[in-house]
Coordinates of N, CA, C and O in Angstrom, one line a residue:
I1 N 70.2 -20.7 -100.3 CA 69.2 -21.2 -100.9 C 68.0 -20.2 -101.3 O 68.7 -18.3 -101.5
D2 N 68.0 -20.1 -103.1 CA 67.2 -19.5 -103.6 C 66.1 -18.7 -102.7 O 65.1 -20.3 -101.9
A3 N 65.1 -18.1 -103.7 CA 64.2 -17.2 -102.6 C 63.5 -18.1 -102.8 O 62.0 -18.6 -101.8
E4 N 62.5 -18.9 -104.3 CA 62.0 -20.1 -104.0 C 62.1 -21.1 -103.2 O 60.9 -21.6 -102.4
G5 N 63.1 -21.3 -102.5 CA 63.6 -22.5 -102.3 C 63.1 -22.1 -100.8 O 62.6 -23.3 -99.9
Y6 N 63.9 -21.8 -100.5 CA 63.6 -20.4 -99.0 C 61.7 -20.9 -98.9 O 60.8 -20.8 -97.5
T7 N 61.1 -20.1 -99.9 CA 59.3 -19.5 -99.6 C 59.1 -21.7 -99.4 O 57.9 -21.8 -98.9
M8 N 59.6 -22.7 -100.0 CA 59.2 -23.5 -100.6 C 59.4 -24.7 -98.5 O 58.4 -24.5 -98.0
R9 N 60.1 -23.9 -97.9 CA 60.9 -24.6 -96.8 C 59.6 -24.0 -95.9 O 59.7 -24.9 -95.0
K10 N 59.9 -22.7 -96.0 CA 59.2 -22.6 -95.1 C 57.2 -23.0 -95.1 O 56.9 -22.4 -93.8
A11 N 56.8 -22.7 -96.3 CA 55.6 -23.1 -96.3 C 55.4 -25.3 -96.0 O 54.1 -25.1 -94.9
I12 N 56.6 -25.7 -96.1 CA 56.7 -27.0 -95.5 C 55.9 -27.2 -93.6 O 56.2 -27.8 -93.1
L13 N 57.4 -26.2 -93.4 CA 57.3 -26.0 -92.0 C 56.5 -25.5 -91.5 O 55.3 -25.9 -90.0
W14 N 55.4 -24.6 -91.8 CA 54.4 -23.9 -91.5 C 53.7 -24.8 -91.4 O 52.4 -25.4 -90.9
T15 N 53.0 -25.5 -92.6 CA 53.0 -26.6 -92.4 C 52.7 -27.7 -91.9 O 51.6 -28.7 -91.4
S16 N 53.6 -28.7 -91.8 CA 54.3 -29.4 -90.3 C 53.9 -28.8 -89.1 O 53.4 -29.9 -88.5
M17 N 54.2 -27.8 -88.8 CA 53.5 -27.0 -87.3 C 52.1 -27.5 -87.4 O 51.4 -27.7 -86.5
L18 N 51.5 -26.4 -88.4 CA 50.1 -27.1 -88.3 C 49.2 -28.7 -87.8 O 48.4 -27.9 -87.2
A19 N 50.3 -29.1 -88.5 CA 49.6 -30.5 -88.9 C 49.5 -30.8 -87.4 O 48.4 -31.5 -86.7
L20 N 50.9 -30.5 -87.1 CA 51.1 -31.0 -85.6 C 50.2 -30.4 -84.6 O 49.4 -31.6 -83.3
L21 N 49.7 -29.3 -84.7 CA 49.0 -28.9 -83.1 C 47.5 -29.4 -83.7 O 47.2 -29.6 -83.1
A22 N 47.4 -29.8 -85.0 CA 45.5 -30.6 -85.5 C 46.0 -31.7 -84.5 O 44.9 -31.9 -84.0
V23 N 46.8 -32.3 -84.7 CA 47.1 -33.7 -84.1 C 47.2 -33.9 -82.6 O 46.3 -34.5 -82.2
V24 N 48.0 -32.5 -82.0 CA 48.1 -32.3 -80.8 C 46.4 -31.4 -79.8 O 45.8 -32.9 -78.8
T25 N 45.7 -31.3 -81.0 CA 44.2 -31.1 -80.0 C 43.8 -31.3 -79.4 O 42.9 -32.2 -79.3
A26 N 43.6 -32.8 -81.4 CA 41.7 -33.7 -81.4 C 42.9 -34.7 -80.2 O 41.9 -35.0 -79.7
G27 N 44.1 -35.2 -79.7 CA 44.4 -36.1 -79.2 C 43.6 -35.7 -77.9 O 43.2 -36.5 -77.0
C28 N 44.1 -34.0 -77.4 CA 43.7 -33.7 -76.3 C 42.0 -33.3 -75.8 O 41.6 -34.3 -74.6
A29 N 41.0 -32.9 -77.3 CA 39.2 -33.6 -76.7 C 39.5 -34.6 -76.8 O 38.6 -35.1 -75.9
T30 N 40.0 -35.6 -77.5 CA 39.8 -37.1 -77.3 C 39.8 -37.9 -76.0 O 39.0 -38.6 -75.5
M31 N 41.3 -37.6 -75.0 CA 41.1 -37.8 -73.7 C 40.3 -37.3 -73.1 O 40.4 -38.2 -71.9
A32 N 40.2 -35.4 -73.2 CA 38.9 -34.9 -72.1 C 37.5 -35.7 -72.5 O 36.8 -36.0 -72.0
N33 N 37.3 -36.0 -73.6 CA 36.2 -36.9 -73.2 C 36.0 -38.2 -72.9 O 35.0 -38.8 -72.5
K34 N 37.3 -38.8 -73.1 CA 37.1 -40.4 -72.5 C 37.3 -40.4 -71.7 O 37.3 -41.8 -70.8
A35 N 38.4 -39.9 -70.6 CA 39.0 -39.2 -68.9 C 37.3 -40.5 -68.3 O 37.8 -41.1 -67.4
P36 N 36.1 -39.8 -68.3 CA 35.4 -40.1 -67.0 C 35.4 -42.0 -67.5 O 35.0 -43.5 -66.5
V37 N 34.8 -41.9 -68.2 CA 34.6 -43.6 -68.8 C 36.1 -43.7 -68.4 O 35.7 -44.9 -67.7
D38 N 36.7 -44.6 -69.0 CA 38.1 -44.7 -68.3 C 38.5 -44.7 -67.0 O 38.8 -45.9 -66.6
Q39 N 38.0 -43.8 -66.1 CA 38.1 -43.2 -64.9 C 36.5 -44.4 -64.5 O 37.0 -45.5 -63.5
K40 N 35.6 -44.6 -64.8 CA 34.6 -45.3 -64.4 C 35.0 -47.2 -64.9 O 35.4 -48.0 -63.6
A41 N 35.3 -47.3 -65.7 CA 36.4 -48.7 -66.5 C 37.1 -48.2 -65.0 O 37.7 -50.2 -64.5
E42 N 38.6 -48.2 -65.0 CA 39.5 -48.0 -64.2 C 38.7 -48.7 -62.4 O 39.0 -49.9 -61.7
V43 N 37.6 -47.2 -61.9 CA 37.7 -47.8 -61.0 C 36.4 -49.4 -60.9 O 36.9 -50.0 -60.1
R44 N 35.4 -49.5 -61.5 CA 35.2 -51.3 -62.4 C 35.8 -52.1 -62.0 O 35.5 -52.5 -61.5
A45 N 37.6 -52.0 -61.9 CA 37.8 -53.2 -61.9 C 38.5 -53.7 -61.3 O 39.2 -54.4 -60.3
V46 N 39.0 -52.4 -60.2 CA 39.7 -52.6 -58.5 C 38.7 -53.4 -57.8 O 38.7 -54.3 -57.5
V47 N 36.5 -53.0 -58.4 CA 36.2 -52.9 -57.2 C 36.1 -54.6 -58.3 O 35.2 -55.5 -56.6
D48 N 35.6 -54.9 -58.7 CA 35.1 -56.4 -59.6 C 36.3 -57.1 -59.2 O 37.0 -58.6 -58.5
R49 N 38.2 -56.8 -58.6 CA 39.0 -57.8 -57.8 C 38.5 -57.5 -56.8 O 39.1 -58.2 -56.0
W50 N 38.7 -56.6 -55.7 CA 37.8 -56.4 -54.3 C 36.8 -57.9 -54.5 O 37.1 -58.6 -53.1
A51 N 36.2 -57.5 -55.3 CA 35.0 -58.6 -55.1 C 34.8 -59.9 -55.2 O 34.6 -60.9 -54.2
E52 N 36.0 -60.2 -56.2 CA 36.8 -61.4 -56.1 C 37.5 -61.5 -55.2 O 37.7 -62.9 -54.2
A53 N 38.1 -61.1 -54.9 CA 38.8 -61.5 -53.1 C 38.4 -61.8 -51.9 O 38.8 -62.2 -51.7
V54 N 37.5 -60.9 -52.2 CA 36.0 -60.8 -50.9 C 35.4 -62.2 -50.3 O 36.1 -62.8 -49.9
Q55 N 35.1 -62.8 -52.4 CA 34.5 -64.0 -52.3 C 35.6 -65.4 -52.1 O 34.8 -66.2 -51.6
A56 N 37.4 -65.5 -52.8 CA 37.6 -66.4 -52.4 C 38.3 -65.4 -50.8 O 39.6 -66.7 -50.3
K57 N 37.9 -64.8 -49.7 CA 38.2 -64.8 -48.7 C 40.0 -64.6 -48.7 O 40.9 -65.3 -47.5
N58 N 40.2 -63.1 -49.1 CA 42.2 -64.0 -50.0 C 42.4 -61.9 -49.3 O 42.5 -61.1 -49.9
T59 N 42.9 -61.7 -47.7 CA 43.2 -60.7 -47.0 C 43.6 -60.1 -47.8 O 43.5 -59.0 -47.8
D60 N 45.3 -60.7 -48.3 CA 46.8 -59.8 -48.8 C 45.7 -59.4 -49.7 O 45.9 -58.6 -50.1
A61 N 45.1 -60.3 -50.6 CA 44.2 -59.2 -51.9 C 43.8 -58.7 -52.1 O 43.1 -57.2 -52.7
V62 N 43.2 -58.7 -50.4 CA 41.5 -57.6 -50.5 C 43.0 -56.0 -50.0 O 42.6 -55.2 -50.4
V63 N 43.7 -56.3 -49.2 CA 44.7 -55.4 -48.6 C 45.6 -54.7 -49.6 O 45.6 -53.6 -49.3
A64 N 45.7 -55.7 -50.9 CA 46.7 -55.5 -51.5 C 46.0 -53.7 -52.5 O 46.4 -52.8 -53.1
L65 N 44.3 -53.8 -52.4 CA 43.3 -53.0 -52.9 C 43.2 -51.6 -52.4 O 42.1 -50.7 -52.7
L66 N 43.8 -51.9 -51.1 CA 43.2 -50.2 -49.8 C 44.1 -48.9 -50.2 O 45.6 -49.9 -50.1
S67 N 43.7 -48.6 -49.6 CA 44.0 -47.2 -49.7 C 45.7 -47.1 -48.6 O 44.3 -47.5 -47.2
P68 N 46.7 -46.5 -48.1 CA 46.6 -46.1 -46.5 C 45.8 -46.0 -46.3 O 45.9 -45.6 -44.5
T69 N 45.3 -44.8 -46.7 CA 44.0 -43.6 -45.8 C 42.6 -44.7 -45.8 O 41.9 -43.7 -44.6
F70 N 42.6 -45.8 -45.1 CA 41.8 -46.4 -45.4 C 41.2 -46.5 -44.2 O 42.0 -46.5 -43.3
S71 N 39.8 -46.0 -44.5 CA 39.6 -46.8 -42.8 C 37.9 -47.0 -42.7 O 36.9 -46.4 -43.6
S72 N 37.4 -47.7 -42.5 CA 36.5 -48.6 -41.6 C 36.3 -48.7 -40.3 O 36.3 -49.1 -39.1
S73 N 34.3 -48.2 -40.9 CA 33.7 -47.7 -39.3 C 33.5 -50.1 -38.6 O 33.8 -50.0 -37.6
D74 N 33.6 -50.7 -39.4 CA 33.4 -52.1 -39.0 C 35.0 -53.0 -38.9 O 35.0 -53.6 -38.2
F75 N 35.7 -52.4 -40.2 CA 37.3 -52.9 -39.8 C 38.4 -52.4 -39.3 O 39.5 -52.6 -39.7
G76 N 38.3 -50.8 -39.4 CA 39.0 -50.2 -38.5 C 40.0 -49.2 -39.6 O 39.8 -49.4 -40.9
D77 N 41.1 -48.7 -39.5 CA 42.2 -48.5 -41.2 C 43.1 -48.9 -41.3 O 42.7 -50.4 -41.1
F78 N 43.6 -48.9 -42.0 CA 44.4 -49.5 -42.7 C 45.2 -50.6 -42.1 O 45.5 -51.9 -42.3
A79 N 46.2 -50.1 -41.0 CA 46.8 -51.5 -40.2 C 46.2 -52.0 -39.6 O 46.7 -53.0 -39.4
E80 N 45.2 -51.3 -38.9 CA 44.5 -52.9 -38.1 C 43.3 -53.5 -39.2 O 42.8 -55.2 -38.9
F81 N 43.2 -52.7 -40.9 CA 42.6 -54.0 -41.6 C 42.7 -55.2 -41.4 O 41.9 -56.7 -41.4
P82 N 43.8 -55.7 -42.3 CA 44.5 -57.4 -42.1 C 43.8 -57.9 -41.8 O 42.6 -59.2 -40.9
D83 N 44.1 -57.8 -39.2 CA 44.6 -58.7 -39.0 C 42.2 -59.0 -38.2 O 41.9 -60.0 -38.0
N84 N 41.7 -57.3 -38.6 CA 40.2 -57.6 -38.8 C 39.6 -58.3 -39.0 O 38.5 -59.2 -39.4
F85 N 40.2 -58.0 -40.9 CA 39.5 -59.2 -41.6 C 39.8 -60.4 -41.6 O 39.3 -61.1 -41.9
R86 N 41.1 -61.2 -41.2 CA 41.9 -61.8 -41.1 C 40.7 -62.7 -39.9 O 40.2 -64.1 -40.2
D87 N 40.6 -61.5 -39.1 CA 39.2 -62.6 -38.0 C 38.3 -62.5 -38.8 O 37.6 -63.8 -37.2
F88 N 37.7 -62.1 -38.9 CA 36.5 -62.2 -39.8 C 35.9 -63.3 -40.7 O 35.2 -64.1 -40.6
V89 N 36.8 -63.7 -41.5 CA 36.9 -64.8 -42.4 C 37.3 -66.6 -41.3 O 36.4 -67.2 -41.4
D90 N 38.3 -66.1 -40.3 CA 38.2 -67.2 -39.8 C 37.5 -67.2 -38.8 O 37.0 -69.1 -38.8
E91 N 36.2 -66.9 -38.6 CA 35.2 -67.0 -37.5 C 33.7 -67.3 -38.5 O 32.7 -68.0 -38.1
G92 N 34.3 -67.5 -39.9 CA 33.5 -67.7 -40.9 C 32.5 -67.2 -41.2 O 31.5 -67.6 -42.2
N93 N 32.6 -65.6 -40.9 CA 31.4 -65.2 -41.5 C 31.6 -64.7 -43.2 O 30.1 -64.7 -43.4
L94 N 32.8 -64.7 -43.8 CA 32.2 -65.2 -45.3 C 32.8 -66.3 -45.8 O 32.3 -66.5 -47.2
D95 N 31.8 -67.5 -45.1 CA 31.7 -68.7 -45.9 C 30.0 -68.5 -46.6 O 29.0 -67.5 -46.1
N96 N 31.0 -68.9 -48.2 CA 29.7 -68.9 -49.2 C 29.2 -67.9 -49.7 O 28.4 -66.9 -49.5
A97 N 30.6 -66.8 -50.1 CA 29.8 -64.6 -50.1 C 29.8 -64.5 -51.4 O 30.4 -65.5 -52.2
K98 N 29.1 -63.9 -51.7 CA 28.1 -63.5 -53.2 C 28.1 -62.1 -53.3 O 28.1 -61.8 -51.6
V99 N 29.5 -61.2 -53.9 CA 29.1 -59.7 -54.1 C 28.0 -59.9 -55.3 O 28.4 -59.6 -56.5
D100 N 27.2 -58.8 -55.1 CA 26.6 -58.4 -56.0 C 27.3 -57.0 -56.6 O 25.7 -56.0 -55.8
L101 N 27.3 -57.3 -58.1 CA 27.5 -55.6 -58.2 C 26.5 -55.2 -59.3 O 26.9 -53.7 -59.9
S102 N 25.7 -56.2 -60.0 CA 24.7 -55.5 -60.9 C 23.7 -54.1 -61.2 O 23.8 -53.6 -62.0
Q103 N 23.5 -54.0 -59.0 CA 23.3 -52.2 -59.3 C 24.1 -51.3 -59.0 O 23.8 -49.7 -58.6
A104 N 24.9 -51.9 -58.6 CA 26.4 -51.0 -58.3 C 25.6 -49.2 -59.2 O 26.3 -49.3 -60.4
E105 N 26.0 -48.3 -58.7 CA 27.0 -46.9 -59.9 C 27.7 -46.6 -59.3 O 27.8 -46.1 -57.9
I106 N 28.6 -45.8 -60.1 CA 29.8 -44.8 -59.9 C 30.2 -43.6 -59.7 O 29.3 -43.3 -61.2
V107 N 30.9 -43.1 -59.6 CA 30.1 -41.2 -59.6 C 31.7 -40.9 -59.2 O 32.3 -42.0 -58.3
V108 N 33.1 -40.9 -59.8 CA 33.8 -40.2 -60.5 C 33.5 -38.9 -60.6 O 33.8 -38.7 -61.3
E109 N 34.8 -37.7 -59.5 CA 34.9 -36.5 -59.3 C 36.6 -36.1 -58.8 O 36.1 -37.0 -57.9
D110 N 37.3 -35.5 -58.9 CA 38.3 -35.0 -58.2 C 39.1 -35.9 -58.2 O 39.1 -36.0 -56.9
G111 N 39.4 -37.2 -59.2 CA 40.3 -38.1 -58.5 C 39.9 -39.1 -57.2 O 39.9 -39.7 -56.7
K112 N 38.1 -38.5 -56.6 CA 37.1 -39.7 -55.7 C 36.3 -40.4 -56.4 O 36.1 -40.2 -57.3
A113 N 35.4 -41.2 -56.6 CA 34.9 -42.3 -56.4 C 34.1 -43.2 -55.6 O 34.7 -43.5 -54.7
T114 N 32.5 -42.9 -55.9 CA 32.3 -44.2 -54.9 C 31.4 -44.9 -55.4 O 31.0 -45.1 -56.5
V115 N 31.1 -46.2 -55.2 CA 30.6 -46.8 -56.4 C 29.1 -47.5 -54.3 O 29.1 -48.0 -53.3
Y116 N 28.6 -47.6 -55.0 CA 27.0 -47.7 -53.9 C 25.9 -48.6 -54.9 O 25.9 -47.3 -55.9
P117 N 24.9 -49.1 -55.3 CA 25.0 -50.3 -53.6 C 26.4 -51.4 -54.5 O 26.0 -51.6 -55.0
V118 N 26.5 -51.9 -52.4 CA 27.6 -53.1 -53.2 C 27.0 -54.2 -52.6 O 27.2 -54.6 -51.1
D119 N 26.0 -55.3 -52.5 CA 25.2 -55.4 -52.0 C 26.1 -56.6 -51.3 O 26.3 -58.2 -52.6
V120 N 26.4 -57.8 -50.8 CA 26.6 -58.8 -50.5 C 26.1 -59.7 -48.7 O 26.0 -59.2 -48.4
E121 N 26.3 -60.5 -49.8 CA 25.7 -62.0 -48.4 C 26.8 -63.5 -48.4 O 27.3 -63.2 -49.5
A122 N 26.6 -63.8 -47.8 CA 27.5 -64.7 -47.1 C 26.4 -65.0 -45.7 O 25.5 -64.9 -45.4
S123 N 27.3 -66.3 -44.7 CA 27.1 -66.6 -44.0 C 26.6 -65.7 -43.0 O 26.5 -66.4 -41.7
F124 N 27.1 -64.2 -42.3 CA 27.1 -63.2 -41.3 C 25.2 -62.8 -41.5 O 25.0 -62.3 -40.9
G125 N 25.4 -63.0 -43.6 CA 24.4 -62.4 -43.5 C 23.8 -61.4 -44.8 O 24.5 -62.0 -45.1
S126 N 23.6 -60.4 -44.5 CA 23.7 -59.9 -45.6 C 24.4 -58.2 -45.3 O 23.4 -57.7 -44.4
A127 N 24.8 -57.9 -46.4 CA 24.7 -55.7 -45.4 C 25.3 -55.6 -47.3 O 25.5 -56.4 -48.7
T128 N 24.8 -54.0 -46.6 CA 24.5 -53.1 -48.5 C 25.7 -52.1 -48.0 O 25.8 -51.7 -47.5
L129 N 26.8 -52.0 -48.6 CA 28.0 -51.4 -48.7 C 28.4 -50.1 -49.6 O 27.6 -50.2 -50.8
R130 N 28.5 -49.6 -49.3 CA 29.7 -48.3 -50.1 C 31.0 -48.1 -49.6 O 31.5 -48.6 -49.0
L131 N 31.1 -48.1 -51.0 CA 32.6 -48.0 -51.8 C 33.4 -46.5 -51.7 O 32.9 -46.3 -53.0
S132 N 34.6 -46.4 -50.6 CA 34.7 -44.7 -51.6 C 36.6 -45.2 -52.2 O 37.0 -46.1 -51.7
L133 N 36.7 -44.4 -53.2 CA 37.4 -44.6 -53.9 C 38.5 -43.5 -54.0 O 37.8 -42.3 -53.9
V134 N 40.1 -43.3 -54.2 CA 40.4 -42.0 -54.6 C 42.2 -42.8 -55.2 O 42.4 -44.5 -55.2
E135 N 42.4 -41.8 -56.5 CA 43.4 -42.5 -57.1 C 44.7 -41.8 -56.5 O 44.6 -41.0 -55.3
E136 N 45.7 -42.5 -56.4 CA 46.5 -42.3 -55.8 C 48.2 -42.6 -57.0 O 48.3 -43.5 -56.8
N137 N 48.3 -41.9 -57.6 CA 49.7 -41.6 -58.0 C 49.3 -42.7 -59.5 O 49.9 -43.3 -59.9
G138 N 48.1 -42.3 -59.8 CA 47.8 -42.8 -61.2 C 46.5 -44.2 -60.6 O 46.7 -45.0 -61.8
E139 N 47.0 -44.1 -59.6 CA 45.8 -46.1 -59.6 C 44.8 -46.3 -59.0 O 45.0 -44.7 -57.4
W140 N 43.4 -46.6 -58.9 CA 42.8 -46.6 -57.8 C 43.4 -46.9 -56.9 O 42.9 -48.5 -56.3
K141 N 42.7 -46.7 -55.3 CA 42.7 -47.5 -54.5 C 41.9 -47.3 -53.6 O 41.1 -46.3 -53.1
I142 N 41.0 -48.3 -52.9 CA 39.9 -48.4 -52.1 C 40.5 -47.4 -50.1 O 41.4 -47.9 -50.0
A143 N 39.7 -46.1 -50.9 CA 39.7 -45.8 -49.3 C 38.8 -45.6 -47.2 O 38.9 -45.5 -46.9
G144 N 37.7 -46.3 -48.3 CA 36.5 -46.4 -47.1 C 35.3 -48.0 -47.5 O 35.2 -47.7 -49.1
L145 N 35.0 -48.3 -46.4 CA 33.9 -49.1 -46.9 C 32.7 -48.8 -45.6 O 33.6 -49.2 -44.1
E146 N 31.7 -48.8 -46.2 CA 30.9 -48.8 -45.3 C 29.6 -48.8 -45.1 O 29.3 -49.4 -46.8
Q147 N 29.2 -49.9 -44.5 CA 27.7 -49.7 -44.8 C 26.5 -48.8 -44.1 O 27.1 -47.9 -43.7
S148 N 25.2 -48.9 -45.7 CA 24.4 -48.4 -45.7 C 23.3 -48.5 -45.6 O 22.7 -49.7 -44.0

């Protein structure tokens, strides 16, 4: 390779490296700016699925959205939840259930999220709930459910 060819290759190499660096940097900045919005959307999608499952009285679908660390003063821990929820449903407490998320605010911070207020109305009466979620292996799971 003559000196001119070497210089040309070097220029192309540097230009390519700078272009790659610009793309990577822009991608990271874009991801950092979108992360909170994307996380809120992911949390909202889980809560929407939870609301649908509760309204359908589908215990298995609700349980699938729970973290193994789940705890609730009304429904117990993760191991107790399925039987307690099934009993609650079998007693008719969730007949005509409606879950209202229209006022719900989602706060996401450090792999944890809270969703409040979550208003539930059914044959049992009504309740305002606070849902706590945790991110586990890239997925949001419900870790707590409390009346407020």
